[in-house]
Structure formats: C-alpha cells, structure tokens
Short mmCIF file of C-alpha atoms in Angstrom, two decimals:
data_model
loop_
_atom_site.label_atom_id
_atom_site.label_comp_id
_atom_site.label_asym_id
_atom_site.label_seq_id
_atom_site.Cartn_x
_atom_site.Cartn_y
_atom_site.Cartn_z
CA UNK A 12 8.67 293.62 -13.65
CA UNK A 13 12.21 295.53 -13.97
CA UNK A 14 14.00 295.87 -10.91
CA UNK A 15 16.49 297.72 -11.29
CA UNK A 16 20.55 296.01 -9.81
CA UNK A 17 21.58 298.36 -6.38
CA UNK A 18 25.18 299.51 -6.55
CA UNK A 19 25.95 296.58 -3.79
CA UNK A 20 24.83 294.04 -5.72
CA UNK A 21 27.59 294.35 -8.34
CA UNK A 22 30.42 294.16 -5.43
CA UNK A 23 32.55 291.45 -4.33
CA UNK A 24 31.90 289.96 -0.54
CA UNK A 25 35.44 291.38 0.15
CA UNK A 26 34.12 295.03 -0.80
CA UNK A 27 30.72 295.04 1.19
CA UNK A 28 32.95 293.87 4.52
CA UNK A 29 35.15 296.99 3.66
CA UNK A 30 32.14 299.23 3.44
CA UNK A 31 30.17 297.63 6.53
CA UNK A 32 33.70 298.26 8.81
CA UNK A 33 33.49 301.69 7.38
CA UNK A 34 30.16 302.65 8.47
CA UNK A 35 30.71 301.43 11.95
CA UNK A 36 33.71 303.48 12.25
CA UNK A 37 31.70 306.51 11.46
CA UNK A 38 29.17 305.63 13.97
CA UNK A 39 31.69 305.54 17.33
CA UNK A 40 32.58 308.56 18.69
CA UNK A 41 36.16 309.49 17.82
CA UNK A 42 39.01 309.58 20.85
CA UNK A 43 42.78 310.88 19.99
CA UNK A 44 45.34 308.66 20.71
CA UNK A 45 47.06 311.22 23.02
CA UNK A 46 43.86 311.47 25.38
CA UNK A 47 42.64 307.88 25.20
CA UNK A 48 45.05 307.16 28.41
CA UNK A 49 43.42 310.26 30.38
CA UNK A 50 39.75 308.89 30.12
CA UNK A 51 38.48 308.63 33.61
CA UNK A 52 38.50 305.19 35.79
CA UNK A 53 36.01 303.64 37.48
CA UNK A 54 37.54 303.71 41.07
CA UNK A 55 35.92 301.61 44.06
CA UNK A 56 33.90 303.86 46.63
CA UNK A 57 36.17 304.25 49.46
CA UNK A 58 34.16 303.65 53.01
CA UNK A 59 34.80 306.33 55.49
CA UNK A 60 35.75 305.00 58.59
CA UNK A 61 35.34 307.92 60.75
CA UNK A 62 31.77 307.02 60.35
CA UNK A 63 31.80 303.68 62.41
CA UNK A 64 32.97 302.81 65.41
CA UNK A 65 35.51 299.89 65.78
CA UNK A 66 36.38 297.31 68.25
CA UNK A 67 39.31 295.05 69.74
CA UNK A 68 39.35 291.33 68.98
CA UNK A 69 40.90 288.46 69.09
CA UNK A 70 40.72 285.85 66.23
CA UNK A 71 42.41 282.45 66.45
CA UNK A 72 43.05 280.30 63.21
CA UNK A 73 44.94 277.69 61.94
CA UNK A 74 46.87 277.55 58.63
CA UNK A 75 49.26 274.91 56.93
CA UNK A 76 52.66 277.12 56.22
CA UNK A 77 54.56 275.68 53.11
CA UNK A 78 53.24 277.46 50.82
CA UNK A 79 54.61 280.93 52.74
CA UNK A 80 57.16 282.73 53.37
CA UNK A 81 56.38 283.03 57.02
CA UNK A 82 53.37 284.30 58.97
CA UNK A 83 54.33 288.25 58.99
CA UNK A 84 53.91 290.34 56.08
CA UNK A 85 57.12 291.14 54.11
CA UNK A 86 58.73 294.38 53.06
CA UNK A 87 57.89 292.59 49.07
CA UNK A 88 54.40 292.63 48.71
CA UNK A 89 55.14 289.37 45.77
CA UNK A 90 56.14 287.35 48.92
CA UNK A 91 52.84 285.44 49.82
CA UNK A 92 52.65 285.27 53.89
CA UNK A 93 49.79 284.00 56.01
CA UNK A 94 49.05 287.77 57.10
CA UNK A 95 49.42 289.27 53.99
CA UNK A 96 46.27 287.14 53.10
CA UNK A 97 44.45 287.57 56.13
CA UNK A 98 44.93 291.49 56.45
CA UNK A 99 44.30 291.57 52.16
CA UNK A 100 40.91 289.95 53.06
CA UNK A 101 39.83 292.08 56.07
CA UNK A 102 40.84 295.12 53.56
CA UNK A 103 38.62 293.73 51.02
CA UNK A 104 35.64 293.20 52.92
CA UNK A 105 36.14 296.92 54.32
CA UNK A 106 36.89 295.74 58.45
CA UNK A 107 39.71 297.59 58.50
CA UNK A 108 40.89 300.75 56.86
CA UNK A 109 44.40 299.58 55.13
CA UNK A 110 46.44 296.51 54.84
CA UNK A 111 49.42 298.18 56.72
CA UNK A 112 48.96 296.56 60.35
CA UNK A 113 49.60 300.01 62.16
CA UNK A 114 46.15 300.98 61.08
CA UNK A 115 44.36 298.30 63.07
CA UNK A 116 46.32 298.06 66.26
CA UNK A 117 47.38 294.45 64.85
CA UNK A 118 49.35 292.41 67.16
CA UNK A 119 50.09 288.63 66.20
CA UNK A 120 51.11 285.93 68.90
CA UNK A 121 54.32 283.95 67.52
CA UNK A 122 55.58 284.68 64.55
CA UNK A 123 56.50 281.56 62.42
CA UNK A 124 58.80 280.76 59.41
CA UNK A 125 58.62 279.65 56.06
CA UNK A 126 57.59 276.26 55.95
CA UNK A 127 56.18 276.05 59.06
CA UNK A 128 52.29 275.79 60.58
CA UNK A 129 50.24 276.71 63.46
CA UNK A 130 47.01 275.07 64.60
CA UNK A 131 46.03 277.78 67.16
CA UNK A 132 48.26 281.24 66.44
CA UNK A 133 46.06 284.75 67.77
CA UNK A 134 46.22 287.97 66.51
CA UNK A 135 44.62 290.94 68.11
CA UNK A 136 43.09 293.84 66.16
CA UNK A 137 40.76 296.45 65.67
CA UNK A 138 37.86 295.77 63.67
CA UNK A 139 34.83 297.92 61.97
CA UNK A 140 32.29 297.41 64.33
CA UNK A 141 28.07 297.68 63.57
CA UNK A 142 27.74 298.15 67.43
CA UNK A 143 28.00 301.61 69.10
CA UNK A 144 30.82 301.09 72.43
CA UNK A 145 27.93 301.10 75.02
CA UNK A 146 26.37 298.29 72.73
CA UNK A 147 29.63 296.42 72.27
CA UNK A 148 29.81 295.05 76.09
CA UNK A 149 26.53 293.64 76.31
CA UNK A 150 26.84 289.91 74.61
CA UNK A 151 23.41 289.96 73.69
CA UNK A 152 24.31 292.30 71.00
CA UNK A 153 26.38 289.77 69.41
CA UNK A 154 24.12 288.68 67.19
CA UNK A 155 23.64 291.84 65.62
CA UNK A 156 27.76 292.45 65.43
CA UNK A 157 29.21 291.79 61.85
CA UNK A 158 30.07 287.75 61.44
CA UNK A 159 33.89 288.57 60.87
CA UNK A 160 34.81 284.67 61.29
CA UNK A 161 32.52 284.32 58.04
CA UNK A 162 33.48 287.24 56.73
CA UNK A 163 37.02 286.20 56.85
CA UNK A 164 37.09 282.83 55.71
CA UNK A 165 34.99 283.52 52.80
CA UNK A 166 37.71 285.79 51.50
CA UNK A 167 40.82 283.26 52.56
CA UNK A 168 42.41 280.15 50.67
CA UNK A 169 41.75 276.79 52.08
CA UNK A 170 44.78 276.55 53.99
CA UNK A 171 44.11 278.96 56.09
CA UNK A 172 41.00 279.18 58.32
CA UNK A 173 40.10 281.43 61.46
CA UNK A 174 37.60 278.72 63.97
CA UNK A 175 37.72 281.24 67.24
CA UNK A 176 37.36 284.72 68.02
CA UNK A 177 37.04 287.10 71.58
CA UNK A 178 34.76 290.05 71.06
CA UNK A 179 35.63 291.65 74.36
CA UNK A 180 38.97 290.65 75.36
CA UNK A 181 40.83 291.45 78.46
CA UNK A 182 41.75 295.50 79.15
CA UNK A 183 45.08 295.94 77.17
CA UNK A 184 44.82 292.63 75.58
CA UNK A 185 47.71 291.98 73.28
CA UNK A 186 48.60 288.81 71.26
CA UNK A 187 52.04 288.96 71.61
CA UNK A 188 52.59 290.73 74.91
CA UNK A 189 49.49 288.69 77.04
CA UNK A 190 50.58 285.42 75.91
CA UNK A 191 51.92 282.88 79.11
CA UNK A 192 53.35 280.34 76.85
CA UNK A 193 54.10 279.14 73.05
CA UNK A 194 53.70 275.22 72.49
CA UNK A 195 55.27 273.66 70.01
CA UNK A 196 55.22 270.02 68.27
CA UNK A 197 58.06 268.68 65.78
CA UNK A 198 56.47 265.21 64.15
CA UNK A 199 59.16 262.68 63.21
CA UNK A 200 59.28 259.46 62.12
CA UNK A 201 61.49 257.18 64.80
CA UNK A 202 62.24 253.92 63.16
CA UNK A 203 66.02 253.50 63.80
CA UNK A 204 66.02 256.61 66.21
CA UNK A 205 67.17 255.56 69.55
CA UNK A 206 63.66 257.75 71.29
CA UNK A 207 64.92 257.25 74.95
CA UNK A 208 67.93 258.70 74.86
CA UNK A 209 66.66 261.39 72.92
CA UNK A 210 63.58 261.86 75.49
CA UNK A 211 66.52 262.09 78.01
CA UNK A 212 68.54 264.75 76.12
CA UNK A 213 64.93 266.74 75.97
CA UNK A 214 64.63 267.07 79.49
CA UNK A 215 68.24 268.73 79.86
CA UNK A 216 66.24 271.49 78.38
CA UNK A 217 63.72 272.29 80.94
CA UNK A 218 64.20 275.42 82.77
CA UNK A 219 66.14 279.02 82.04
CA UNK A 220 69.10 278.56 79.59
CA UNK A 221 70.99 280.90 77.06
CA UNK A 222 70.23 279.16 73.78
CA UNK A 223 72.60 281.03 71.69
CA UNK A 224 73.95 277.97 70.41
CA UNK A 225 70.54 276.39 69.60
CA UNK A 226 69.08 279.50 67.51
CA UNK A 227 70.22 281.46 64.14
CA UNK A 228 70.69 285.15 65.13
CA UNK A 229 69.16 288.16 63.26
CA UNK A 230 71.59 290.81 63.68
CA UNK A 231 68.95 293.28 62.30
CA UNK A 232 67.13 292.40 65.62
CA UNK A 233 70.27 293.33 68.22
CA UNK A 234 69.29 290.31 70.41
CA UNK A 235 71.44 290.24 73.61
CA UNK A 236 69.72 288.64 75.95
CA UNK A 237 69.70 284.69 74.94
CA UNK A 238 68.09 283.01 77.82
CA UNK A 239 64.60 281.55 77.67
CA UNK A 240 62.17 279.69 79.97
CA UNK A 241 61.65 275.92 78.84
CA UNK A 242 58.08 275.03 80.89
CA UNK A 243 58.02 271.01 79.45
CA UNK A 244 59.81 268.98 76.78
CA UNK A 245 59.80 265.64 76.03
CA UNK A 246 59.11 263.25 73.03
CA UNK A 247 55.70 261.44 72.65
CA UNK A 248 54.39 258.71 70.93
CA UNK A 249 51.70 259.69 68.45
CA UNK A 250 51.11 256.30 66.21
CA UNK A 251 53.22 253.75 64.72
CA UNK A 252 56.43 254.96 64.09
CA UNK A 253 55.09 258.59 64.63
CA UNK A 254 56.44 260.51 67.55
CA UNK A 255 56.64 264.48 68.31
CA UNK A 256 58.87 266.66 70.05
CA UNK A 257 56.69 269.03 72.53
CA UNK A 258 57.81 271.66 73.62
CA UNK A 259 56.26 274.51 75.64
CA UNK A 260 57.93 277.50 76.80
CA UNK A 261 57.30 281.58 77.72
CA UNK A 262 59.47 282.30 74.02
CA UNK A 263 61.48 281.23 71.44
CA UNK A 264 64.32 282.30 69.54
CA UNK A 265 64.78 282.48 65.65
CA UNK A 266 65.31 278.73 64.70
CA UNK A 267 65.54 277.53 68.24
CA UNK A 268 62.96 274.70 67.97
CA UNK A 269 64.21 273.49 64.70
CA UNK A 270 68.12 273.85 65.92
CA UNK A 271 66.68 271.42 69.13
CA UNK A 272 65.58 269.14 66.92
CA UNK A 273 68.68 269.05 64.65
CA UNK A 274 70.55 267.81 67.65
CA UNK A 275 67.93 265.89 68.93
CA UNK A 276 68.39 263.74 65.56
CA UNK A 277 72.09 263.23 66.45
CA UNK A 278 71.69 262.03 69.28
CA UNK A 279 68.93 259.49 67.91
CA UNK A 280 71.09 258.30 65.77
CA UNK A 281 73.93 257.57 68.57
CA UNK A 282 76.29 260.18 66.45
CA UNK A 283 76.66 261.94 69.77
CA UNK A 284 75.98 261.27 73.65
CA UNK A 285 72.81 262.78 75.43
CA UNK A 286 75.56 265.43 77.13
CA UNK A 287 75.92 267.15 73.94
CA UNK A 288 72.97 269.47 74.92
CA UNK A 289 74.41 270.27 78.33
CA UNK A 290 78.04 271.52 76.61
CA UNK A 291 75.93 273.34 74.24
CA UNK A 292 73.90 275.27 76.95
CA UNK A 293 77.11 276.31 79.12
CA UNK A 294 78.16 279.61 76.96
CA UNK A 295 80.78 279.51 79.28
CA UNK A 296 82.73 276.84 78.36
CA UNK A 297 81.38 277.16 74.50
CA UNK A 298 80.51 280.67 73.35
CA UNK A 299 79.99 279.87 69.98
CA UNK A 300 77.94 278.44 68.18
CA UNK A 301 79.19 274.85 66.19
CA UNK A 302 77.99 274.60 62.70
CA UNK A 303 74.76 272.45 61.94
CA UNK A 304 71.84 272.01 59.83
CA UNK A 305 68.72 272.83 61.25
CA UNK A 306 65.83 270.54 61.21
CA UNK A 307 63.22 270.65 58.06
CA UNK A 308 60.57 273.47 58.87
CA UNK A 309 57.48 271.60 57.58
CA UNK A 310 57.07 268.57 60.13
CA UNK A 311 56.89 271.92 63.15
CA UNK A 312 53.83 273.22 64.27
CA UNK A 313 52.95 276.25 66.51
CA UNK A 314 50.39 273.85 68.29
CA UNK A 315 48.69 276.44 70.84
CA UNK A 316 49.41 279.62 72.57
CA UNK A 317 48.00 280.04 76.01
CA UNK A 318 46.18 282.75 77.51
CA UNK A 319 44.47 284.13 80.51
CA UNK A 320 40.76 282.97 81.03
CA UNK A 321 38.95 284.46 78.09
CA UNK A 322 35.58 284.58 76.19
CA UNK A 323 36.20 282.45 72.84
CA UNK A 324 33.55 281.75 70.49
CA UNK A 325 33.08 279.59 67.59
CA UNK A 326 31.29 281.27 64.34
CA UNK A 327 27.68 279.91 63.75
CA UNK A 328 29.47 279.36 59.99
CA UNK A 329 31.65 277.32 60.33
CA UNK A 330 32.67 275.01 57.06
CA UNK A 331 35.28 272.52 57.08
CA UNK A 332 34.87 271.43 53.82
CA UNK A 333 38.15 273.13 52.00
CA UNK A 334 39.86 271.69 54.47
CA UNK A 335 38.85 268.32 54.11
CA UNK A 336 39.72 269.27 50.05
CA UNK A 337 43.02 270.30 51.24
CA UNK A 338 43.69 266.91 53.16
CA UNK A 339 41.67 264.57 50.41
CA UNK A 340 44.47 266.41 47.80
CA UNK A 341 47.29 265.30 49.95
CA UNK A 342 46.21 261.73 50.38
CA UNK A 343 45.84 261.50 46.60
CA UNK A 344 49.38 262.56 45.84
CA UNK A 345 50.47 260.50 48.85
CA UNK A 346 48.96 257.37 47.76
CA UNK A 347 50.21 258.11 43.81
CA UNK A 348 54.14 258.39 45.28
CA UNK A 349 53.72 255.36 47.39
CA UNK A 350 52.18 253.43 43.72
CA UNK A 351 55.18 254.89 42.28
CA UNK A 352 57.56 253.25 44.97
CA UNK A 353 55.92 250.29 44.77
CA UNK A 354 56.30 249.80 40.61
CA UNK A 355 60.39 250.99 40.51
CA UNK A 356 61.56 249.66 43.29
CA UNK A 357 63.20 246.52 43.47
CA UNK A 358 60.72 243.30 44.80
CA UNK A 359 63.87 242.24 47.32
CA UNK A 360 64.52 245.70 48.75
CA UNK A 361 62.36 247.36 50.68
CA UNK A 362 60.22 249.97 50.84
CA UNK A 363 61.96 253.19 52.34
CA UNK A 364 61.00 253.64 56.38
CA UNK A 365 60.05 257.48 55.30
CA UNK A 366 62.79 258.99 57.02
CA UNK A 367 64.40 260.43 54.07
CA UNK A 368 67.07 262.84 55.40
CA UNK A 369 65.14 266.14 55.10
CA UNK A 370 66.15 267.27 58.67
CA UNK A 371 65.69 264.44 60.37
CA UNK A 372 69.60 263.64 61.68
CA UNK A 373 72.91 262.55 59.15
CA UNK A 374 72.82 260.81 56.20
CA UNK A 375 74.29 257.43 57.55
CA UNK A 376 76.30 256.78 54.26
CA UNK A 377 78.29 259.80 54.87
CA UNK A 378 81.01 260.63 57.29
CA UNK A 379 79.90 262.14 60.62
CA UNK A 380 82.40 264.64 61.75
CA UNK A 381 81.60 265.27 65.75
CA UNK A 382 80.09 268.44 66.76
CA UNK A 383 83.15 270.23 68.56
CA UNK A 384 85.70 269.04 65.85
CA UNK A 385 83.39 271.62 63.19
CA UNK A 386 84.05 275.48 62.40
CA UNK A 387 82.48 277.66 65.17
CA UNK A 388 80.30 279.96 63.64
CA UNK A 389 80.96 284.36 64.77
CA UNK A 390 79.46 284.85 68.09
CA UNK A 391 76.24 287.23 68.87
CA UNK A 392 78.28 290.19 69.93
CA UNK A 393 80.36 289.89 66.80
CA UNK A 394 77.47 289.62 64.43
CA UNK A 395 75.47 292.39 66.20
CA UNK A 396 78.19 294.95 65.88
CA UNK A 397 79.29 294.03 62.19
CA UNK A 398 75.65 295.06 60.95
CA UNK A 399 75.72 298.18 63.24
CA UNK A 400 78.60 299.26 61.42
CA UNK A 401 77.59 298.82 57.84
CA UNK A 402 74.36 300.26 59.07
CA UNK A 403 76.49 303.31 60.10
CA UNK A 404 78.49 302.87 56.84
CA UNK A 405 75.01 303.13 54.41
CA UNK A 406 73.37 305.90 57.05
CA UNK A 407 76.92 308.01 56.00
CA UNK A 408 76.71 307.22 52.29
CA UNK A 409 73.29 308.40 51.69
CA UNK A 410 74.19 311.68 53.05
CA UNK A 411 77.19 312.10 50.69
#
C-alpha cells in the first residue's frame, strides 16, 4: 500500500534538531530578561528564639592552630579562626541566634595566636535550651537536653573538637574572668641546648614581674600595667631529645610565652648568661625593650586552664576518629620528608638533629650580636600615645 512521505521525512537531521529546540521553547513559560533577577528566593526558615528558653554553658575543646589566624574571630570574615568555625556551626545548627558573640553572652578563656594550639581552652555561652529553667537544674533532665557536644562536632573540621562541657556552671561563671590560671607548654627539641642552664634562667621567672620586655605591645589595647603572676616554670623532659617549657601563670601578655622562649634559646645555646632574664625584668635599669625574634608559634600549646570545682561531662558521642585521620596524615608526610632526607643527603653527613632554626635560638653560622649591643625598640608609653594621636587625627578627619 501507498504511504504517503510526512514533511519530516524529507529534512536533514540538522533541520529536525532546529524544529525539536523550537517546540520546547514554545512550551516554557516566557520570563523578560529585566525581571528574571527579581524572581523570588527560596530563603531558610528563620527559628524564633523568643520561643525557647536558653541556658549558660561551658564547653571545653581542643584544636590544632596552624591552620588559623588565631582563636578570636576577626573583623574579615575571609580570615579562618577557631571561633569563627565554632560560632558558624552553633549558627548552623540553630543554638544560638547569630554568629556575632554579643548575642550569646560568649566569653572565651585565653585567647591564642596564629599558629598556635590549645588542648583544653573554655568558652562560656548561652545556648538554645529544650529544658524549661526549673527543668534545667535538675541533672536528671540531662538526658532530655539537646546533645550540643554532638551537635557541635558534627558541624566542625577535624582539627578542632569540643570533649567537655558544664551544663550548670557556677553563678556568674565567665571563661575569661573565673579562670585561676593559664598553663602553657613550648615543645623543643634540646640536642646541643645546654637544658640546665636554661631550667635555671626559667626559674628567675617565678613570681610578679613587669614583662614589658618579654611581650609585643598592642597599642590598640592601651596596656599600662605590665606585671604578671608567674605560679611555676621550668623545663621538662618529655622523650628523647624532646623537652617543654611549662609555664603556668594567672595571665599572659601578647607574645610573652613565645618572647620567653626566644631568650630561653639564647641562653641554650651559651650566646648569653642565665642573668640575661634578670636585666630584662628590672624596667628600671632597662625600659626598653631590645630587639629579638620571637620563638615559632606552632611548637606552643595552651595546655589547660584551671577552674573552680565544677560539673564537667563528657558527651555519650564521642568519636576520635578524625582525629586519629588528622595525626595518621601527619605521620605520612613526616615519614615521606624523612625518605626524602634520607635519598639527597650525603651517606657521610648526617641526618639533621631537627632543630632547624624556626624559633628555636641563632643560626650558629651567623654572627651573634649580644642582646644590649641591639636597637631598643619605642617604649609602651611611647607606642600607646602615638596611636592615640592618629586615632585623634582620623576621629578629626572624618568630621571634615
């Protein structure tokens, strides 16, 4: 029988993907360029706190710090910090109204600096609670309060994890304010470091001292009062060559424990006599400060802060796994550089002893110029008052 060709039949393959294009066209609904920006966004529901109550806390974590810029959030939001993180995730999981920290009541223990970790830093806050207030101070509601250890670390990266927290800390309990002490450690390794003298030197710090000298200043702060309480220092033996500085004391300056340690080194290396930390601790005799390098940031670690008696408890989820995936990681690229060492260097010389001048005293192929024979870096006072006045300067501009 006849059958008659269709129309498409006679057209080329480029032709029917023309017309097939065409057709769908004509099938979606038409939207002018000039609008198609003002089509509605799906926004996230926004929780309304007002509805629940909330309730103060403690939480105490542990975080490795070089890949920050510090503990406390920046002014750049870019600028990754260990709060940033942990205030991003308690945002996230709706605990707390806002990332700003003056929403929460947020409080953090001792602030640290780039580079550097802590193995037990506390922050106080106020969290979303699922608990009415009468409810909150009986602990045998606590199994029906939110799991905010859980809830935390399931929103943080691996190298940072909250293990502790207080649901019903002390009346007026602040992190920075109720703290009795901030301990320290500074690893090292000693080979060719004379350790008893600079075990000796340590102990010249014990007691109340104006560390000007042994500090950076932040004139943006208007720090005058320089003295601090030293409670114990001394160097210990961890293993093999390994040894720490520890140091425990009410406060610390900007720098100071890394401007100790800078000197320490010195002295290690018998560049300058164990006095050298008593002339730098009499302001008297020298006001300013000498110029030095301070110690690498990475080998220091806020090791605890210490509180009053107080109700800590461990989440019933508690993984360690990332962190074993963070420490595995570093063993792998540990045990590649040493393979690397191994195949370049030369079979008669050997291996390096690891102290590789990051911090850890002078290179001893360069010439050591003594302490008090350097420039003198701009005393406190002078510092302070310089940024007051371009303060005053900008403040005077802006209302030009």
């Amino acid at each position: 029988m006849y059958r008659r060709m269709s129309t498409y039949e006679k057209w080329t393959k480029e032709a029917l993907i023309a017309r097939v294009l065409e057709l769908e066209n004509k099938t979606k609904p038409h939207v002018p360029k000039s609008s198609a920006k003002e089509l509605p966004t799906k926004r996230a529901k926004q929780m309304d706190f007002s509805k629940y109550t909330t309730r103060p806390v403690a939480i105490r974590f542990a975080y490795l710090g070089w890949n920050y810029h510090g503990l406390a959030v920046q002014k750049d939001p870019k600028t990754p910090t260990v709060e940033q993180k942990i205030l991003n995730a308690l945002y996230k999981t709706r605990c707390i109204p806002s990332e700003n920290p003056l929403d929460c009541n947020f409080s953090r223990c001792g602030r640290t600096d780039r580079d550097v970790s802590a193995m037990a830093q506390v922050i106080s806050l106020n969290l979303r609670s699922n608990l009415s207030l009468e409810e909150q101070r009986d602990p045998a509601n606590d199994s029906r309060e939110l799991d905010y250890l859980k809830i935390l670390n399931s929103h943080l990266p691996a190298d940072i994890l909250a293990y502790e927290i207080c649901l019903r800390p002390p009346e007026g309990f602040d992190a920075r304010f109720s703290c009795k002490y901030r301990h320290y450690r500074y690893f090292f390794n000693a080979r060719d470091l004379d350790v008893e003298k600079m075990n000796e030197a340590a102990q010249l710090l014990i007691g109340e001292h104006d560390f000007r000298n042994l500090c950076k200043v932040d004139a943006s702060k208007q720090i005058t009062n320089f003295k601090r309480t030293i409670l114990q220092a001394e160097i210990v033996h961890s293993t093999g060559d390994l040894h720490f500085l520890s140091l425990r004391g009410t406060a610390f300056l900007w720098n100071q424990v890394r401007s100790v340690m800078a000197i320490l080194f010195i002295i290690g290396q018998g560049l300058e006599p164990v006095d050298v930390l008593s002339r730098l601790l009499d302001v008297d005799a020298t006001p300013r400060r000498p110029a030095y390098e301070i110690a690498w940031g990475v080998p220091l670690v806020l090791y605890d802060c210490g509180f009053e008696e107080m109700e800590w408890k461990k989440s019933a989820y508690t993984t360690l796994e990332h962190v074993h995936n963070v420490y595995h990681e570093h063993w792998q690229k540990m045990v590649m550089a040493e393979t690397m060492l191994q195949v370049v260097s030369p079979f008669s010389q050997p291996l390096p002893t690891g102290r590789l001048n990051v911090g850890e005293g002078i290179n001893p192929r360069s010439k050591y110029v003594s302490l008090f024979q350097r420039q003198f870096l701009e005393s406190p006072e002078v510092v302070n008052e310089r940024w007051l006045r371009k303060q005053d300067e900008k403040q005077t501009d802006e209302k030009r």
